[in-house]
mmCIF file of C-alpha atoms and ligand atoms in Angstrom:
data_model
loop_
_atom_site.group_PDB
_atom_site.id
_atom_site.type_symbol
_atom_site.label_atom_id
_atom_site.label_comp_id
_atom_site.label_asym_id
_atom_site.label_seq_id
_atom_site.Cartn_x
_atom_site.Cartn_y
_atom_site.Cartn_z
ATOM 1 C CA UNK B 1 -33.719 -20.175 109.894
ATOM 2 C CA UNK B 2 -30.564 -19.603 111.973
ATOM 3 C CA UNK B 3 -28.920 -16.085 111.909
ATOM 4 C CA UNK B 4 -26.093 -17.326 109.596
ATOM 5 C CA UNK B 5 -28.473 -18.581 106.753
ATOM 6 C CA UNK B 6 -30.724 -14.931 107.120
ATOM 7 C CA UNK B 7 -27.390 -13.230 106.070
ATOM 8 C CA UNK B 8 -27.432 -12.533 102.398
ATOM 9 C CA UNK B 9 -24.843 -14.768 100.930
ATOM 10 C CA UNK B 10 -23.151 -16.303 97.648
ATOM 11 C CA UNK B 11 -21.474 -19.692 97.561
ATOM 12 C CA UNK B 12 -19.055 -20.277 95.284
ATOM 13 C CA UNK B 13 -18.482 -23.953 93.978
ATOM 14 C CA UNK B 14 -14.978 -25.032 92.351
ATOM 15 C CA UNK B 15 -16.510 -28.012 90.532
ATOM 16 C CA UNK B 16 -13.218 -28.563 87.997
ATOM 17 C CA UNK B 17 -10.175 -27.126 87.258
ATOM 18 C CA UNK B 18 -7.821 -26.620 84.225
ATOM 19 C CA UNK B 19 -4.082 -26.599 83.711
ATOM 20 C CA UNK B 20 -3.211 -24.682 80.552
ATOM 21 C CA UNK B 21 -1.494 -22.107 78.433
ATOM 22 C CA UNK B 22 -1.949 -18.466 78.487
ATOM 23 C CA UNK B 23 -1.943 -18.603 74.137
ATOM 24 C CA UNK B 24 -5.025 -21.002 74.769
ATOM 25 C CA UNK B 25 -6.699 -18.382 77.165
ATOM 26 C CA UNK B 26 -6.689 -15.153 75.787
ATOM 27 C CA UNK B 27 -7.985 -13.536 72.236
ATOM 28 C CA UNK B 28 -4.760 -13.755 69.551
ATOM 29 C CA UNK B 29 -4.880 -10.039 69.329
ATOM 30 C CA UNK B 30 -3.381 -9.670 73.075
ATOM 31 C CA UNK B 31 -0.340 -11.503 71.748
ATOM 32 C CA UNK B 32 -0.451 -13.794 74.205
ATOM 33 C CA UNK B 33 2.657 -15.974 75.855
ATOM 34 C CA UNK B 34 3.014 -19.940 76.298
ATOM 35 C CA UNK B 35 3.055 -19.635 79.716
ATOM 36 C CA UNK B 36 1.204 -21.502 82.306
ATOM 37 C CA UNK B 37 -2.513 -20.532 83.931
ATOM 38 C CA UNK B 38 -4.557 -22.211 85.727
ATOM 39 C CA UNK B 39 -8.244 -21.459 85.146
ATOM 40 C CA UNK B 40 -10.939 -23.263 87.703
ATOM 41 C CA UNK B 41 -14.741 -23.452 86.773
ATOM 42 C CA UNK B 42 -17.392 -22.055 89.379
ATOM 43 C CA UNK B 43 -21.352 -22.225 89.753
ATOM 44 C CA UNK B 44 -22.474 -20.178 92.472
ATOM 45 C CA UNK B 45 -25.487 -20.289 94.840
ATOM 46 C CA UNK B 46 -27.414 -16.875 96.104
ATOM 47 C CA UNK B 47 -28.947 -17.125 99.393
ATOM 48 C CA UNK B 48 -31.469 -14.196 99.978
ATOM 49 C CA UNK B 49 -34.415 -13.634 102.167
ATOM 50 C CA UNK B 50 -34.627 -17.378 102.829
ATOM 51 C CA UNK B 51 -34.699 -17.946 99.039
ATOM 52 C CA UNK B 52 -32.235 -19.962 97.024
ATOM 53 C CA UNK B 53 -31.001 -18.904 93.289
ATOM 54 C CA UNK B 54 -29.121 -21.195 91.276
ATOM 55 C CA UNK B 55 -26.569 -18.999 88.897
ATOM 56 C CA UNK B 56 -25.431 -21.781 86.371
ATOM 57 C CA UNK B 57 -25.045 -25.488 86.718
ATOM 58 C CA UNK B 58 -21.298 -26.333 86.213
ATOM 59 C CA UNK B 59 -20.050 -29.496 83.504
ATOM 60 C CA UNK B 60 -21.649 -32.679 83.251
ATOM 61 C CA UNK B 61 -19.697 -35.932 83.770
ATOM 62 C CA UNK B 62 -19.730 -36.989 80.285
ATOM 63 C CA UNK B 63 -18.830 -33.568 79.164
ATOM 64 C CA UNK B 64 -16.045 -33.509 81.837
ATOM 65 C CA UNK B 65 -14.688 -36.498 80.766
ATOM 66 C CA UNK B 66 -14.460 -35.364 76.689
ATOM 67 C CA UNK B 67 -12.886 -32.405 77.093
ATOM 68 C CA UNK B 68 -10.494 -33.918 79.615
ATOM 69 C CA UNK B 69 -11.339 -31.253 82.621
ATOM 70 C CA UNK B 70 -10.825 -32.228 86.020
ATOM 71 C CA UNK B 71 -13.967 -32.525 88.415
ATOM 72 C CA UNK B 72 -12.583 -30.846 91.703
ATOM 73 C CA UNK B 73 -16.453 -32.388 93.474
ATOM 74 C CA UNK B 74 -19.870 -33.398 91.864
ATOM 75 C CA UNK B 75 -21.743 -30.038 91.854
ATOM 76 C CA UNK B 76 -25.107 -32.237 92.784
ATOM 77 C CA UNK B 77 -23.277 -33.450 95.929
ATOM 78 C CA UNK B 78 -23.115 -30.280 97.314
ATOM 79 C CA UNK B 79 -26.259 -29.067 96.024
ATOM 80 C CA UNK B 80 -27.610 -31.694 98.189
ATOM 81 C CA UNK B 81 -25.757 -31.266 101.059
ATOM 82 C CA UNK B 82 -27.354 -27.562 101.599
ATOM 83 C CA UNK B 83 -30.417 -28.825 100.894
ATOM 84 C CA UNK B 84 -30.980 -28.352 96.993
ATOM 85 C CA UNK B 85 -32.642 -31.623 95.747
ATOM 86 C CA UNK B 86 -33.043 -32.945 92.517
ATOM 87 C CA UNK B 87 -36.939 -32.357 92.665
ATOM 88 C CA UNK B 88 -35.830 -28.556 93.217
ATOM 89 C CA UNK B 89 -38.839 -26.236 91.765
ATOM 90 C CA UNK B 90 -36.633 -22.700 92.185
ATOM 91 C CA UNK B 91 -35.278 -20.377 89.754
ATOM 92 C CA UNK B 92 -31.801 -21.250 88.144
ATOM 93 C CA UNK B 93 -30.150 -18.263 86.011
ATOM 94 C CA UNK B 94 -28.127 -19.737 83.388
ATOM 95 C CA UNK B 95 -25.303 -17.083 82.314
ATOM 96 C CA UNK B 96 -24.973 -18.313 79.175
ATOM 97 C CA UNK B 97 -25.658 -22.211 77.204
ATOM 98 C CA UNK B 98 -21.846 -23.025 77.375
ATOM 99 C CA UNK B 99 -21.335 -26.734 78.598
ATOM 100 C CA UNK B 100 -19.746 -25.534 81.827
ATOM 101 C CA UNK B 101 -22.791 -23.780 83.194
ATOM 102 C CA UNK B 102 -25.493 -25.860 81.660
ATOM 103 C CA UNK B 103 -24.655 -29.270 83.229
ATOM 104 C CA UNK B 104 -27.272 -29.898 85.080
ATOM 105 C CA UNK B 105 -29.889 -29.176 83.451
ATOM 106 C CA UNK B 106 -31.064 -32.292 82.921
ATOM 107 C CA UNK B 107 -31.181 -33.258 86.541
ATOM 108 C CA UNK B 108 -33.643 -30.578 87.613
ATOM 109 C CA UNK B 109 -36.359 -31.732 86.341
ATOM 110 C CA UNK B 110 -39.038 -29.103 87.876
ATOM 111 C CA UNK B 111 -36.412 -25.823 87.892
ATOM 112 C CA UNK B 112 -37.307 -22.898 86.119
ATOM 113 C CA UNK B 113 -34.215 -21.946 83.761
ATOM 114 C CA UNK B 114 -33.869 -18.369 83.283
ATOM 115 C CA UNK B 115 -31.594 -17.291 80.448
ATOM 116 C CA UNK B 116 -31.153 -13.992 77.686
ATOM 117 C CA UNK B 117 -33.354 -13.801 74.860
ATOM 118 C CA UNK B 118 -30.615 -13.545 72.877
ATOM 119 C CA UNK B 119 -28.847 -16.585 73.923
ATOM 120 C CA UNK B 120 -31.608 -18.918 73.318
ATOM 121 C CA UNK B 121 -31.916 -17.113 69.665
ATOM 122 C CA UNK B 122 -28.284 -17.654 68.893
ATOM 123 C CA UNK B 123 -27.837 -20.808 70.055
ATOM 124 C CA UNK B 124 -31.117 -22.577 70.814
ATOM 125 C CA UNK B 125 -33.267 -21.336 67.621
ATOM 126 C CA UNK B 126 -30.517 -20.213 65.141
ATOM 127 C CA UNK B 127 -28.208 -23.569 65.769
ATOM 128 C CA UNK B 128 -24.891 -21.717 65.419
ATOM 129 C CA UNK B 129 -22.327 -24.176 67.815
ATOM 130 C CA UNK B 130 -18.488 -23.015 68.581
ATOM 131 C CA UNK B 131 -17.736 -26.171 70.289
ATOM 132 C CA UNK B 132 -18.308 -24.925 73.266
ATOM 133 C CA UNK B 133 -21.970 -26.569 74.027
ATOM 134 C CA UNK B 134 -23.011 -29.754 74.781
ATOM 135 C CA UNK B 135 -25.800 -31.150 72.568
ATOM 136 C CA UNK B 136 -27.271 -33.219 75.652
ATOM 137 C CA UNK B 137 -27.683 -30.227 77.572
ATOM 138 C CA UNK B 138 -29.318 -28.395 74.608
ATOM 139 C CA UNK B 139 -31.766 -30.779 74.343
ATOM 140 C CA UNK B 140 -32.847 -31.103 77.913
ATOM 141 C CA UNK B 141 -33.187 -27.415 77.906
ATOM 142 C CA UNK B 142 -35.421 -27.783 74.797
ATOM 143 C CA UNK B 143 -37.163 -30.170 76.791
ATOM 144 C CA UNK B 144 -37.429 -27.828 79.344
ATOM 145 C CA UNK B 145 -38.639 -25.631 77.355
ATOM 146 C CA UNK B 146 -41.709 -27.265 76.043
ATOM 147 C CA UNK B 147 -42.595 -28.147 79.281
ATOM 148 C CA UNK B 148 -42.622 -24.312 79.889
ATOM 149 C CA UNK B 149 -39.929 -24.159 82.317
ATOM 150 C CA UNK B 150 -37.302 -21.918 80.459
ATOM 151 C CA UNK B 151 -38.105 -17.547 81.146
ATOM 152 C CA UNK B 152 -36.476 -16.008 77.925
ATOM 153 C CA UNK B 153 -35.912 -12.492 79.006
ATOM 154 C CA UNK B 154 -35.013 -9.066 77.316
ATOM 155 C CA UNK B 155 -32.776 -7.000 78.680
ATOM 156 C CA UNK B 156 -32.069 -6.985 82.861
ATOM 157 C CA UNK B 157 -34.169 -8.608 84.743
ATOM 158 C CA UNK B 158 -34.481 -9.119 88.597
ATOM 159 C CA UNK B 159 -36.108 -12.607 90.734
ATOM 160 C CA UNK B 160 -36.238 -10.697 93.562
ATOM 161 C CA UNK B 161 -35.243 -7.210 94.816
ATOM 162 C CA UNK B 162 -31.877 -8.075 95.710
ATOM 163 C CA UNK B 163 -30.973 -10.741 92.743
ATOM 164 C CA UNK B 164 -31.199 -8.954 89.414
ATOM 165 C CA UNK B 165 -29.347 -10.042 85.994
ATOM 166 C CA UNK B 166 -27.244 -7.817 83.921
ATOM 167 C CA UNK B 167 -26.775 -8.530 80.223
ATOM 168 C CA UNK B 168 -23.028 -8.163 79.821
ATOM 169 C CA UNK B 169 -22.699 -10.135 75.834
ATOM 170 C CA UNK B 170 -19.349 -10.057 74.087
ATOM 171 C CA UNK B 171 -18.146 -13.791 75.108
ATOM 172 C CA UNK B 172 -21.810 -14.821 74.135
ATOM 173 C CA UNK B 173 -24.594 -12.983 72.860
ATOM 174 C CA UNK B 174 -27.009 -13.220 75.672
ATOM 175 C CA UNK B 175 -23.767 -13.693 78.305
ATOM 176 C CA UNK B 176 -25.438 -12.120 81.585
ATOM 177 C CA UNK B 177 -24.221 -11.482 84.887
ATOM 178 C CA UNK B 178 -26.075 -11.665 88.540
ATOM 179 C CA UNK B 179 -25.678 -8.693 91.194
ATOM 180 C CA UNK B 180 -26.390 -9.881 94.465
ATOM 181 C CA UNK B 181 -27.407 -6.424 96.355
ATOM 182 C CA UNK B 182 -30.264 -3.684 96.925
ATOM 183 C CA UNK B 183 -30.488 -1.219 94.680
ATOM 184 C CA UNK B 184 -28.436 1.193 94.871
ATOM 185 C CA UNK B 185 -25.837 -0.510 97.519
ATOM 186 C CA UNK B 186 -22.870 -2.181 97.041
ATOM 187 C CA UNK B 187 -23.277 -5.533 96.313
ATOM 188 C CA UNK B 188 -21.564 -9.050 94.985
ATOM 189 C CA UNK B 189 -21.716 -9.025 91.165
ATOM 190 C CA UNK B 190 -21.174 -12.493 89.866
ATOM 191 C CA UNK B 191 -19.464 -11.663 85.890
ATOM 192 C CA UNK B 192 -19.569 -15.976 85.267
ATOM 193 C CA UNK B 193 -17.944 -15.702 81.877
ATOM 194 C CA UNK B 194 -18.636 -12.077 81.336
ATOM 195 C CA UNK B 195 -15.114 -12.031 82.430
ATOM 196 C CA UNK B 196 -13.294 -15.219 82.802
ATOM 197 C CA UNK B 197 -10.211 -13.576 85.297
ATOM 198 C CA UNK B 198 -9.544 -10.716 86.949
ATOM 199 C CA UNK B 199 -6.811 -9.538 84.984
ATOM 200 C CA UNK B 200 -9.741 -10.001 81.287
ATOM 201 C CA UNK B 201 -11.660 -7.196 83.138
ATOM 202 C CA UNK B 202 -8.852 -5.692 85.061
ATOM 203 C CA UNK B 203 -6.532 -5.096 82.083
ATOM 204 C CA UNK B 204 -8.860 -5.256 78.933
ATOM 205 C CA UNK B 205 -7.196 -8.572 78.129
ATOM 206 C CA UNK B 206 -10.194 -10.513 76.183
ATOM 207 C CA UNK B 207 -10.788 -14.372 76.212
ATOM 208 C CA UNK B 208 -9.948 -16.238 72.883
ATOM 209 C CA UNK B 209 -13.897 -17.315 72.643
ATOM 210 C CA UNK B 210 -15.490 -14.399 71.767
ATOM 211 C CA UNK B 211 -18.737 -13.751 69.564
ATOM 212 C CA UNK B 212 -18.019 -9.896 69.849
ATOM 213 C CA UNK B 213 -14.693 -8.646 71.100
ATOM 214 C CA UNK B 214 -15.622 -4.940 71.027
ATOM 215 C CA UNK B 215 -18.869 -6.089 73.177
ATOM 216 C CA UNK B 216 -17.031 -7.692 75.771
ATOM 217 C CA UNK B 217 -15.026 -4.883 75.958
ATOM 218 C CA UNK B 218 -17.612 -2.757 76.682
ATOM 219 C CA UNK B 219 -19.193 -5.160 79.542
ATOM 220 C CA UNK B 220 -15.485 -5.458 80.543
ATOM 221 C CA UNK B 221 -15.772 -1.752 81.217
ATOM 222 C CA UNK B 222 -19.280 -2.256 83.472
ATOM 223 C CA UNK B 223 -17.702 -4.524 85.314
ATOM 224 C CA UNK B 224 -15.135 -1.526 86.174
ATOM 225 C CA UNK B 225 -17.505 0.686 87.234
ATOM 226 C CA UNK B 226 -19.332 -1.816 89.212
ATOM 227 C CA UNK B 227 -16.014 -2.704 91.305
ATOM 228 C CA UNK B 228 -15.380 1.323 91.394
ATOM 229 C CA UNK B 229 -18.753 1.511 93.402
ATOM 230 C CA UNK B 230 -18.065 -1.165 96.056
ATOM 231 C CA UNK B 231 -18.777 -4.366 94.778
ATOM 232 C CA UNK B 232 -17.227 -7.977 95.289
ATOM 233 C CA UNK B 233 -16.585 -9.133 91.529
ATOM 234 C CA UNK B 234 -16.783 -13.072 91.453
ATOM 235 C CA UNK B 235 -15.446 -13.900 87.719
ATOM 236 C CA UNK B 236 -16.186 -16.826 85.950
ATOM 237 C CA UNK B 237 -12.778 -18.844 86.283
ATOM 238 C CA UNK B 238 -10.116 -17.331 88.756
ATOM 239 C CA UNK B 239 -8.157 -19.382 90.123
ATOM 240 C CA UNK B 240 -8.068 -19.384 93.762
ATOM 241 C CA UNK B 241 -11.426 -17.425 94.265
ATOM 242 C CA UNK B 242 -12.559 -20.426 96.854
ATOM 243 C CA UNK B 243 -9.603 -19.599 98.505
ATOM 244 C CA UNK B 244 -10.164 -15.662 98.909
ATOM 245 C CA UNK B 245 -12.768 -16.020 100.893
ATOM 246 C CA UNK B 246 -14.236 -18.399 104.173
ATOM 247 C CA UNK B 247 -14.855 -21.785 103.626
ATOM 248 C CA UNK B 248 -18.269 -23.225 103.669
ATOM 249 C CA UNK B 249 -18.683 -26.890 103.306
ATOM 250 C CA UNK B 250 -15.623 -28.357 101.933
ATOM 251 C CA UNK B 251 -12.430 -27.419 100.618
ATOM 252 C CA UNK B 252 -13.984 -26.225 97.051
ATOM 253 C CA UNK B 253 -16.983 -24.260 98.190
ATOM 254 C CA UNK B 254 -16.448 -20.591 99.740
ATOM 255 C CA UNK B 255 -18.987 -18.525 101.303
ATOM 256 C CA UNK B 256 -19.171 -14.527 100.560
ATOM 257 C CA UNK B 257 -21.232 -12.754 102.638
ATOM 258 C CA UNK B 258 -22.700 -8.894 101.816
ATOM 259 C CA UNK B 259 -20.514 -7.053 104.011
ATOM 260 C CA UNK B 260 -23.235 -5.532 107.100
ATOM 261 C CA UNK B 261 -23.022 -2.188 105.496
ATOM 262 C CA UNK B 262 -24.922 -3.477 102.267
ATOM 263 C CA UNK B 263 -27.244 -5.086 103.982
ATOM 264 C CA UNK B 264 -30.354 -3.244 104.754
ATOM 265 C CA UNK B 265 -33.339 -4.960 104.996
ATOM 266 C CA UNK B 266 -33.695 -8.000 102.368
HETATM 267 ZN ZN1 ZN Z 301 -17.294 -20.966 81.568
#
């Protein structure tokens, strides 16, 4: 492994983006505006110690195509290109069973899926559906599943010392986030939809798909403290994130590195 690759790192992947309306982004009791916001749709990768973590798996095609988002890239594409192959048998954290983090689910056919207890409950076992799953996915996660290749976990959990998930539920029950860091250092804290944009954590502005508003508030408020002590927050759907930071293999994919100083040994 070349220097480069030993540095701890996160790649972010714009796999789609949306042109819409701020009254179809935020909760009706911010009063939102008609005005225009972009909102782009990320899976990210965590490179660690020469290990690869998978945090969510972007929209499928199909689902792409029904809900009339645009595909920026094919998220397998670049899997591939850094080496991630379909017969991948790592760890993939799935933030939460939406259809834009579950879409490849199916293509993985010997990944271990970790997800929230309480996700899999609410949605997998207790059937409840916003609109905001895809029924394909479900099922080859059930599949998964039987096969005993989905890790249902309580609480936070970590896959290795530096890569630990943080239930953060409000948007979803079992919505979790991933901190990229040792403990106690300063790290890269991935919210995925634990907050969708800066300005839902920033200003306490909450997303219109909610399962418990005053929940998400209150992970809204861990994400605070988290940026107070140092670390990068990578939100779920900011526009322009790619563009914040260096680019890795293409024009949608941006590499953020642990700064030196939050290192230490991995
Ligand atoms: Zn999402």
């Amino acid at each position: 492994m070349n220097v480069e690759e030993d540095v701890p790192h996160v790649l972010a992947v714009r796999h789609g983006t949306l042109r819409t309306t701020r009254d179809h982004v935020f909760h009706e009791s911010t009063a939102p505006d008609g005005s225009p916001i972009t909102l782009d749709y990320h899976a990210w990768i965590a490179r660690v110690a020469g290990r690869t973590v998978l945090i969510d798996l972007g929209f499928s095609a199909a689902e792409a195509e029904r809900r009339g988002r645009l595909p920026t890239l094919s998220l397998s594409s670049v899997h591939r290109r850094l080496g991630i192959a379909d017969d991948f048998d790592g760890d993939v954290i799935l933030t939460h069973l939406h259809y834009d983090h579950t879409g490849r689910v199916a293509e993985l056919p010997r990944a271990r899926f970790h997800v929230a207890a309480a996700e899999l409950e609410h949605w997998l076992d207790r059937g409840a559906d916003d609109g905001l799953l895809s029924a394909d996915d479900l099922e080859a996660l059930r599949l998964a599943r039987r096969q005993g290749r989905v890790i249902a976990h309580e609480g936070e959990f970590s896959l290795s010392p530096a890569v630990r998930a943080l239930p953060a539920p409000g948007h979803t029950p079992g919505q979790l986030m991933v901190r990229i860091a040792m403990e106690g250092a300063p790290g890269i804290l991935i919210t995925s939809d634990a907050a969708h944009l800066d300005e839902e954590y920033e200003h306490d502005l909450p997303f219109h798909a909610m399962t418990d508003v005053e929940a998400a508030r209150r992970s809204y408020a861990l994400i605070r403290a988290r940026r107070a002590t140092g670390d990068v927050i990578l939100t779920g759907h900011q526009a322009g994130t790619v563009e914040r930071y260096a680019p890795s293999t293409g024009p949608h994919v941006a590499r953020i590195d642990l700064p030196e100083s939050r290192r230490r040994t991995m």
